[in-house]
Amino acid sequence: MRSASATWAVIADLVADTVAQSSALSRDEAVQAMSAAEAAGRMLVAGGHLHKHPITLVAGKVHCEITTVSGTAALTLEENLNPVPGAAGADDFTVYLPSSAPLQEQVKAAVDGHPRLSDAAPPAAGTKAASSGPLIDREALRRAVTQR
């Protein structure tokens, strides 16, 4: 269990570490983008919006949907916070923030603050590599919730 600020820091590091795999992209640029989105991101985490509406990182072959889990279900899941493979050949990246109804203005202000942020719907995921996978084991989550 983490606070909204700590959760946002973990998400920002995951995005930055994934982008840093590319020799054409800068980890610092990803850090700057996530810093520009920090206030809105913390509100998205605290409001529970990231349970159903992911933050999506698109970088080269990477199409990473980042969601959060809270409550007792969070105690039984294993996090996957390793950089997502596949960004080595990326020459561009965009972080798509969900624009949930009560936070649309805050998200809009964040995406206007950095060119790597967007509140548009992310593009559809392409072919997923065999090494990719969900950050959350949805089946384990369903079992945990059903057992309670």
JSON list of C-alpha atoms in Angstrom, two decimals:
[
{"chain": "A", "resi": 1, "resn": "MET", "atom": "CA", "xyz": [0.00, 0.00, 0.00]},
{"chain": "A", "resi": 2, "resn": "ARG", "atom": "CA", "xyz": [1.34, 3.42, -0.97]},
{"chain": "A", "resi": 3, "resn": "SER", "atom": "CA", "xyz": [0.15, 6.98, -0.74]},
{"chain": "A", "resi": 4, "resn": "ALA", "atom": "CA", "xyz": [-0.94, 8.70, -3.95]},
{"chain": "A", "resi": 5, "resn": "SER", "atom": "CA", "xyz": [2.40, 10.56, -4.07]},
{"chain": "A", "resi": 6, "resn": "ALA", "atom": "CA", "xyz": [4.43, 7.39, -3.58]},
{"chain": "A", "resi": 7, "resn": "THR", "atom": "CA", "xyz": [2.32, 5.56, -6.18]},
{"chain": "A", "resi": 8, "resn": "TRP", "atom": "CA", "xyz": [2.87, 8.36, -8.68]},
{"chain": "A", "resi": 9, "resn": "ALA", "atom": "CA", "xyz": [6.64, 8.22, -8.03]},
{"chain": "A", "resi": 10, "resn": "VAL", "atom": "CA", "xyz": [6.64, 4.48, -8.81]},
{"chain": "A", "resi": 11, "resn": "ILE", "atom": "CA", "xyz": [4.63, 5.03, -12.01]},
{"chain": "A", "resi": 12, "resn": "ALA", "atom": "CA", "xyz": [6.96, 7.87, -13.07]},
{"chain": "A", "resi": 13, "resn": "ASP", "atom": "CA", "xyz": [10.03, 5.67, -12.51]},
{"chain": "A", "resi": 14, "resn": "LEU", "atom": "CA", "xyz": [8.47, 2.81, -14.50]},
{"chain": "A", "resi": 15, "resn": "VAL", "atom": "CA", "xyz": [7.79, 5.15, -17.44]},
{"chain": "A", "resi": 16, "resn": "ALA", "atom": "CA", "xyz": [11.26, 6.74, -17.25]},
{"chain": "A", "resi": 17, "resn": "ASP", "atom": "CA", "xyz": [13.05, 3.39, -16.98]},
{"chain": "A", "resi": 18, "resn": "THR", "atom": "CA", "xyz": [11.09, 2.00, -19.92]},
{"chain": "A", "resi": 19, "resn": "VAL", "atom": "CA", "xyz": [11.83, 5.05, -22.11]},
{"chain": "A", "resi": 20, "resn": "ALA", "atom": "CA", "xyz": [15.50, 5.00, -21.06]},
{"chain": "A", "resi": 21, "resn": "GLN", "atom": "CA", "xyz": [16.00, 1.73, -22.96]},
{"chain": "A", "resi": 22, "resn": "SER", "atom": "CA", "xyz": [16.07, 3.75, -26.18]},
{"chain": "A", "resi": 23, "resn": "SER", "atom": "CA", "xyz": [19.34, 5.37, -27.22]},
{"chain": "A", "resi": 24, "resn": "ALA", "atom": "CA", "xyz": [17.31, 7.99, -29.12]},
{"chain": "A", "resi": 25, "resn": "LEU", "atom": "CA", "xyz": [15.27, 9.06, -26.09]},
{"chain": "A", "resi": 26, "resn": "SER", "atom": "CA", "xyz": [16.26, 10.64, -22.81]},
{"chain": "A", "resi": 27, "resn": "ARG", "atom": "CA", "xyz": [15.24, 9.34, -19.39]},
{"chain": "A", "resi": 28, "resn": "ASP", "atom": "CA", "xyz": [15.31, 12.99, -18.29]},
{"chain": "A", "resi": 29, "resn": "GLU", "atom": "CA", "xyz": [12.65, 13.87, -20.85]},
{"chain": "A", "resi": 30, "resn": "ALA", "atom": "CA", "xyz": [10.40, 11.14, -19.48]},
{"chain": "A", "resi": 31, "resn": "VAL", "atom": "CA", "xyz": [11.04, 12.38, -15.92]},
{"chain": "A", "resi": 32, "resn": "GLN", "atom": "CA", "xyz": [10.14, 15.92, -17.01]},
{"chain": "A", "resi": 33, "resn": "ALA", "atom": "CA", "xyz": [6.92, 14.73, -18.66]},
{"chain": "A", "resi": 34, "resn": "MET", "atom": "CA", "xyz": [5.89, 12.75, -15.58]},
{"chain": "A", "resi": 35, "resn": "SER", "atom": "CA", "xyz": [6.78, 15.72, -13.36]},
{"chain": "A", "resi": 36, "resn": "ALA", "atom": "CA", "xyz": [4.51, 17.94, -15.45]},
{"chain": "A", "resi": 37, "resn": "ALA", "atom": "CA", "xyz": [1.71, 15.42, -14.88]},
{"chain": "A", "resi": 38, "resn": "GLU", "atom": "CA", "xyz": [2.41, 14.85, -11.18]},
{"chain": "A", "resi": 39, "resn": "ALA", "atom": "CA", "xyz": [-0.40, 16.92, -9.67]},
{"chain": "A", "resi": 40, "resn": "ALA", "atom": "CA", "xyz": [-3.04, 15.45, -11.99]},
{"chain": "A", "resi": 41, "resn": "GLY", "atom": "CA", "xyz": [-1.51, 11.98, -11.65]},
{"chain": "A", "resi": 42, "resn": "ARG", "atom": "CA", "xyz": [-1.70, 12.04, -7.87]},
{"chain": "A", "resi": 43, "resn": "MET", "atom": "CA", "xyz": [-5.37, 13.08, -8.12]},
{"chain": "A", "resi": 44, "resn": "LEU", "atom": "CA", "xyz": [-6.05, 10.23, -10.57]},
{"chain": "A", "resi": 45, "resn": "VAL", "atom": "CA", "xyz": [-4.44, 7.78, -8.14]},
{"chain": "A", "resi": 46, "resn": "ALA", "atom": "CA", "xyz": [-6.15, 9.16, -5.03]},
{"chain": "A", "resi": 47, "resn": "GLY", "atom": "CA", "xyz": [-9.55, 9.28, -6.74]},
{"chain": "A", "resi": 48, "resn": "GLY", "atom": "CA", "xyz": [-9.30, 5.63, -7.83]},
{"chain": "A", "resi": 49, "resn": "HIS", "atom": "CA", "xyz": [-9.50, 6.54, -11.53]},
{"chain": "A", "resi": 50, "resn": "LEU", "atom": "CA", "xyz": [-6.51, 4.37, -12.42]},
{"chain": "A", "resi": 51, "resn": "HIS", "atom": "CA", "xyz": [-8.36, 1.23, -11.31]},
{"chain": "A", "resi": 52, "resn": "LYS", "atom": "CA", "xyz": [-10.36, 1.21, -14.55]},
{"chain": "A", "resi": 53, "resn": "HIS", "atom": "CA", "xyz": [-8.73, 3.81, -16.79]},
{"chain": "A", "resi": 54, "resn": "PRO", "atom": "CA", "xyz": [-5.01, 3.23, -17.34]},
{"chain": "A", "resi": 55, "resn": "ILE", "atom": "CA", "xyz": [-2.19, 5.61, -18.01]},
{"chain": "A", "resi": 56, "resn": "THR", "atom": "CA", "xyz": [-0.81, 4.39, -21.32]},
{"chain": "A", "resi": 57, "resn": "LEU", "atom": "CA", "xyz": [2.81, 4.70, -22.42]},
{"chain": "A", "resi": 58, "resn": "VAL", "atom": "CA", "xyz": [3.43, 4.29, -26.14]},
{"chain": "A", "resi": 59, "resn": "ALA", "atom": "CA", "xyz": [7.11, 4.11, -27.08]},
{"chain": "A", "resi": 60, "resn": "GLY", "atom": "CA", "xyz": [8.12, 2.21, -30.20]},
{"chain": "A", "resi": 61, "resn": "LYS", "atom": "CA", "xyz": [6.81, -1.34, -29.79]},
{"chain": "A", "resi": 62, "resn": "VAL", "atom": "CA", "xyz": [5.79, -0.68, -26.20]},
{"chain": "A", "resi": 63, "resn": "HIS", "atom": "CA", "xyz": [2.12, -0.15, -25.46]},
{"chain": "A", "resi": 64, "resn": "CYS", "atom": "CA", "xyz": [2.05, -0.24, -21.66]},
{"chain": "A", "resi": 65, "resn": "GLU", "atom": "CA", "xyz": [-1.18, 0.25, -19.74]},
{"chain": "A", "resi": 66, "resn": "ILE", "atom": "CA", "xyz": [-0.55, 1.17, -16.11]},
{"chain": "A", "resi": 67, "resn": "THR", "atom": "CA", "xyz": [-3.35, 0.64, -13.61]},
{"chain": "A", "resi": 68, "resn": "THR", "atom": "CA", "xyz": [-3.52, 0.63, -9.82]},
{"chain": "A", "resi": 69, "resn": "VAL", "atom": "CA", "xyz": [-5.17, -1.63, -7.29]},
{"chain": "A", "resi": 70, "resn": "SER", "atom": "CA", "xyz": [-6.15, -0.72, -3.74]},
{"chain": "A", "resi": 71, "resn": "GLY", "atom": "CA", "xyz": [-7.72, -2.25, -0.69]},
{"chain": "A", "resi": 72, "resn": "THR", "atom": "CA", "xyz": [-7.27, -5.85, 0.36]},
{"chain": "A", "resi": 73, "resn": "ALA", "atom": "CA", "xyz": [-6.81, -6.99, -3.25]},
{"chain": "A", "resi": 74, "resn": "ALA", "atom": "CA", "xyz": [-3.56, -4.99, -3.37]},
{"chain": "A", "resi": 75, "resn": "LEU", "atom": "CA", "xyz": [-2.13, -7.12, -0.56]},
{"chain": "A", "resi": 76, "resn": "THR", "atom": "CA", "xyz": [-2.38, -10.34, -2.57]},
{"chain": "A", "resi": 77, "resn": "LEU", "atom": "CA", "xyz": [-1.00, -9.18, -5.92]},
{"chain": "A", "resi": 78, "resn": "GLU", "atom": "CA", "xyz": [2.57, -9.12, -7.11]},
{"chain": "A", "resi": 79, "resn": "GLU", "atom": "CA", "xyz": [3.63, -5.89, -8.73]},
{"chain": "A", "resi": 80, "resn": "ASN", "atom": "CA", "xyz": [5.51, -5.89, -11.99]},
{"chain": "A", "resi": 81, "resn": "LEU", "atom": "CA", "xyz": [7.53, -2.70, -11.91]},
{"chain": "A", "resi": 82, "resn": "ASN", "atom": "CA", "xyz": [10.35, -3.75, -14.22]},
{"chain": "A", "resi": 83, "resn": "PRO", "atom": "CA", "xyz": [10.90, -1.63, -17.32]},
{"chain": "A", "resi": 84, "resn": "VAL", "atom": "CA", "xyz": [8.71, -2.91, -20.12]},
{"chain": "A", "resi": 85, "resn": "PRO", "atom": "CA", "xyz": [10.88, -4.47, -22.85]},
{"chain": "A", "resi": 86, "resn": "GLY", "atom": "CA", "xyz": [10.61, -3.25, -26.41]},
{"chain": "A", "resi": 87, "resn": "ALA", "atom": "CA", "xyz": [11.44, 0.44, -26.21]},
{"chain": "A", "resi": 88, "resn": "ALA", "atom": "CA", "xyz": [15.07, 0.05, -27.34]},
{"chain": "A", "resi": 89, "resn": "GLY", "atom": "CA", "xyz": [14.24, 1.06, -30.92]},
{"chain": "A", "resi": 90, "resn": "ALA", "atom": "CA", "xyz": [11.79, 3.83, -30.02]},
{"chain": "A", "resi": 91, "resn": "ASP", "atom": "CA", "xyz": [12.45, 7.32, -31.33]},
{"chain": "A", "resi": 92, "resn": "ASP", "atom": "CA", "xyz": [9.33, 8.88, -29.82]},
{"chain": "A", "resi": 93, "resn": "PHE", "atom": "CA", "xyz": [7.07, 8.35, -26.83]},
{"chain": "A", "resi": 94, "resn": "THR", "atom": "CA", "xyz": [3.76, 9.66, -25.54]},
{"chain": "A", "resi": 95, "resn": "VAL", "atom": "CA", "xyz": [2.11, 9.22, -22.16]},
{"chain": "A", "resi": 96, "resn": "TYR", "atom": "CA", "xyz": [-1.69, 9.18, -22.43]},
{"chain": "A", "resi": 97, "resn": "LEU", "atom": "CA", "xyz": [-3.47, 10.25, -19.25]},
{"chain": "A", "resi": 98, "resn": "PRO", "atom": "CA", "xyz": [-7.08, 9.26, -18.68]},
{"chain": "A", "resi": 99, "resn": "SER", "atom": "CA", "xyz": [-9.31, 12.32, -18.65]},
{"chain": "A", "resi": 100, "resn": "SER", "atom": "CA", "xyz": [-11.86, 11.27, -16.06]},
{"chain": "A", "resi": 101, "resn": "ALA", "atom": "CA", "xyz": [-14.90, 13.54, -15.71]},
{"chain": "A", "resi": 102, "resn": "PRO", "atom": "CA", "xyz": [-14.14, 15.26, -12.40]},
{"chain": "A", "resi": 103, "resn": "LEU", "atom": "CA", "xyz": [-10.46, 15.79, -13.27]},
{"chain": "A", "resi": 104, "resn": "GLN", "atom": "CA", "xyz": [-10.67, 16.87, -16.92]},
{"chain": "A", "resi": 105, "resn": "GLU", "atom": "CA", "xyz": [-9.43, 20.40, -16.23]},
{"chain": "A", "resi": 106, "resn": "GLN", "atom": "CA", "xyz": [-6.43, 19.22, -14.20]},
{"chain": "A", "resi": 107, "resn": "VAL", "atom": "CA", "xyz": [-5.49, 16.61, -16.82]},
{"chain": "A", "resi": 108, "resn": "LYS", "atom": "CA", "xyz": [-5.89, 19.19, -19.61]},
{"chain": "A", "resi": 109, "resn": "ALA", "atom": "CA", "xyz": [-3.60, 21.61, -17.74]},
{"chain": "A", "resi": 110, "resn": "ALA", "atom": "CA", "xyz": [-1.00, 18.85, -17.31]},
{"chain": "A", "resi": 111, "resn": "VAL", "atom": "CA", "xyz": [-1.00, 17.78, -20.97]},
{"chain": "A", "resi": 112, "resn": "ASP", "atom": "CA", "xyz": [-0.80, 21.40, -22.08]},
{"chain": "A", "resi": 113, "resn": "GLY", "atom": "CA", "xyz": [2.35, 21.66, -19.95]},
{"chain": "A", "resi": 114, "resn": "HIS", "atom": "CA", "xyz": [4.42, 19.05, -21.84]},
{"chain": "A", "resi": 115, "resn": "PRO", "atom": "CA", "xyz": [4.47, 17.86, -25.47]},
{"chain": "A", "resi": 116, "resn": "ARG", "atom": "CA", "xyz": [4.92, 14.18, -24.46]},
{"chain": "A", "resi": 117, "resn": "LEU", "atom": "CA", "xyz": [1.61, 14.12, -22.57]},
{"chain": "A", "resi": 118, "resn": "SER", "atom": "CA", "xyz": [-1.81, 13.61, -24.13]},
{"chain": "A", "resi": 119, "resn": "ASP", "atom": "CA", "xyz": [-5.39, 13.37, -22.92]},
{"chain": "A", "resi": 120, "resn": "ALA", "atom": "CA", "xyz": [-6.54, 11.83, -26.21]},
{"chain": "A", "resi": 121, "resn": "ALA", "atom": "CA", "xyz": [-7.52, 8.18, -26.41]},
{"chain": "A", "resi": 122, "resn": "PRO", "atom": "CA", "xyz": [-4.34, 6.13, -26.87]},
{"chain": "A", "resi": 123, "resn": "PRO", "atom": "CA", "xyz": [-3.87, 4.29, -30.15]},
{"chain": "A", "resi": 124, "resn": "ALA", "atom": "CA", "xyz": [-4.93, 0.65, -30.20]},
{"chain": "A", "resi": 125, "resn": "ALA", "atom": "CA", "xyz": [-2.22, -1.74, -29.08]},
{"chain": "A", "resi": 126, "resn": "GLY", "atom": "CA", "xyz": [-0.40, -3.44, -31.92]},
{"chain": "A", "resi": 127, "resn": "THR", "atom": "CA", "xyz": [0.96, -6.95, -31.84]},
{"chain": "A", "resi": 128, "resn": "LYS", "atom": "CA", "xyz": [2.23, -7.70, -28.37]},
{"chain": "A", "resi": 129, "resn": "ALA", "atom": "CA", "xyz": [5.59, -9.35, -27.89]},
{"chain": "A", "resi": 130, "resn": "ALA", "atom": "CA", "xyz": [5.72, -12.68, -26.09]},
{"chain": "A", "resi": 131, "resn": "SER", "atom": "CA", "xyz": [7.66, -11.08, -23.25]},
{"chain": "A", "resi": 132, "resn": "SER", "atom": "CA", "xyz": [5.02, -8.45, -22.63]},
{"chain": "A", "resi": 133, "resn": "GLY", "atom": "CA", "xyz": [2.22, -8.94, -20.21]},
{"chain": "A", "resi": 134, "resn": "PRO", "atom": "CA", "xyz": [-0.14, -7.13, -17.92]},
{"chain": "A", "resi": 135, "resn": "LEU", "atom": "CA", "xyz": [1.35, -5.33, -14.96]},
{"chain": "A", "resi": 136, "resn": "ILE", "atom": "CA", "xyz": [-1.52, -6.69, -12.89]},
{"chain": "A", "resi": 137, "resn": "ASP", "atom": "CA", "xyz": [-2.51, -10.35, -12.93]},
{"chain": "A", "resi": 138, "resn": "ARG", "atom": "CA", "xyz": [-6.23, -9.84, -13.53]},
{"chain": "A", "resi": 139, "resn": "GLU", "atom": "CA", "xyz": [-7.04, -13.52, -12.91]},
{"chain": "A", "resi": 140, "resn": "ALA", "atom": "CA", "xyz": [-5.34, -13.40, -9.50]},
{"chain": "A", "resi": 141, "resn": "LEU", "atom": "CA", "xyz": [-7.26, -10.22, -8.73]},
{"chain": "A", "resi": 142, "resn": "ARG", "atom": "CA", "xyz": [-10.57, -11.86, -9.67]},
{"chain": "A", "resi": 143, "resn": "ARG", "atom": "CA", "xyz": [-9.76, -14.90, -7.51]},
{"chain": "A", "resi": 144, "resn": "ALA", "atom": "CA", "xyz": [-8.77, -12.70, -4.56]},
{"chain": "A", "resi": 145, "resn": "VAL", "atom": "CA", "xyz": [-11.96, -10.65, -4.78]},
{"chain": "A", "resi": 146, "resn": "THR", "atom": "CA", "xyz": [-14.16, -13.73, -5.25]},
{"chain": "A", "resi": 147, "resn": "GLN", "atom": "CA", "xyz": [-12.62, -15.48, -2.23]},
{"chain": "A", "resi": 148, "resn": "ARG", "atom": "CA", "xyz": [-13.40, -12.54, 0.07]}
]
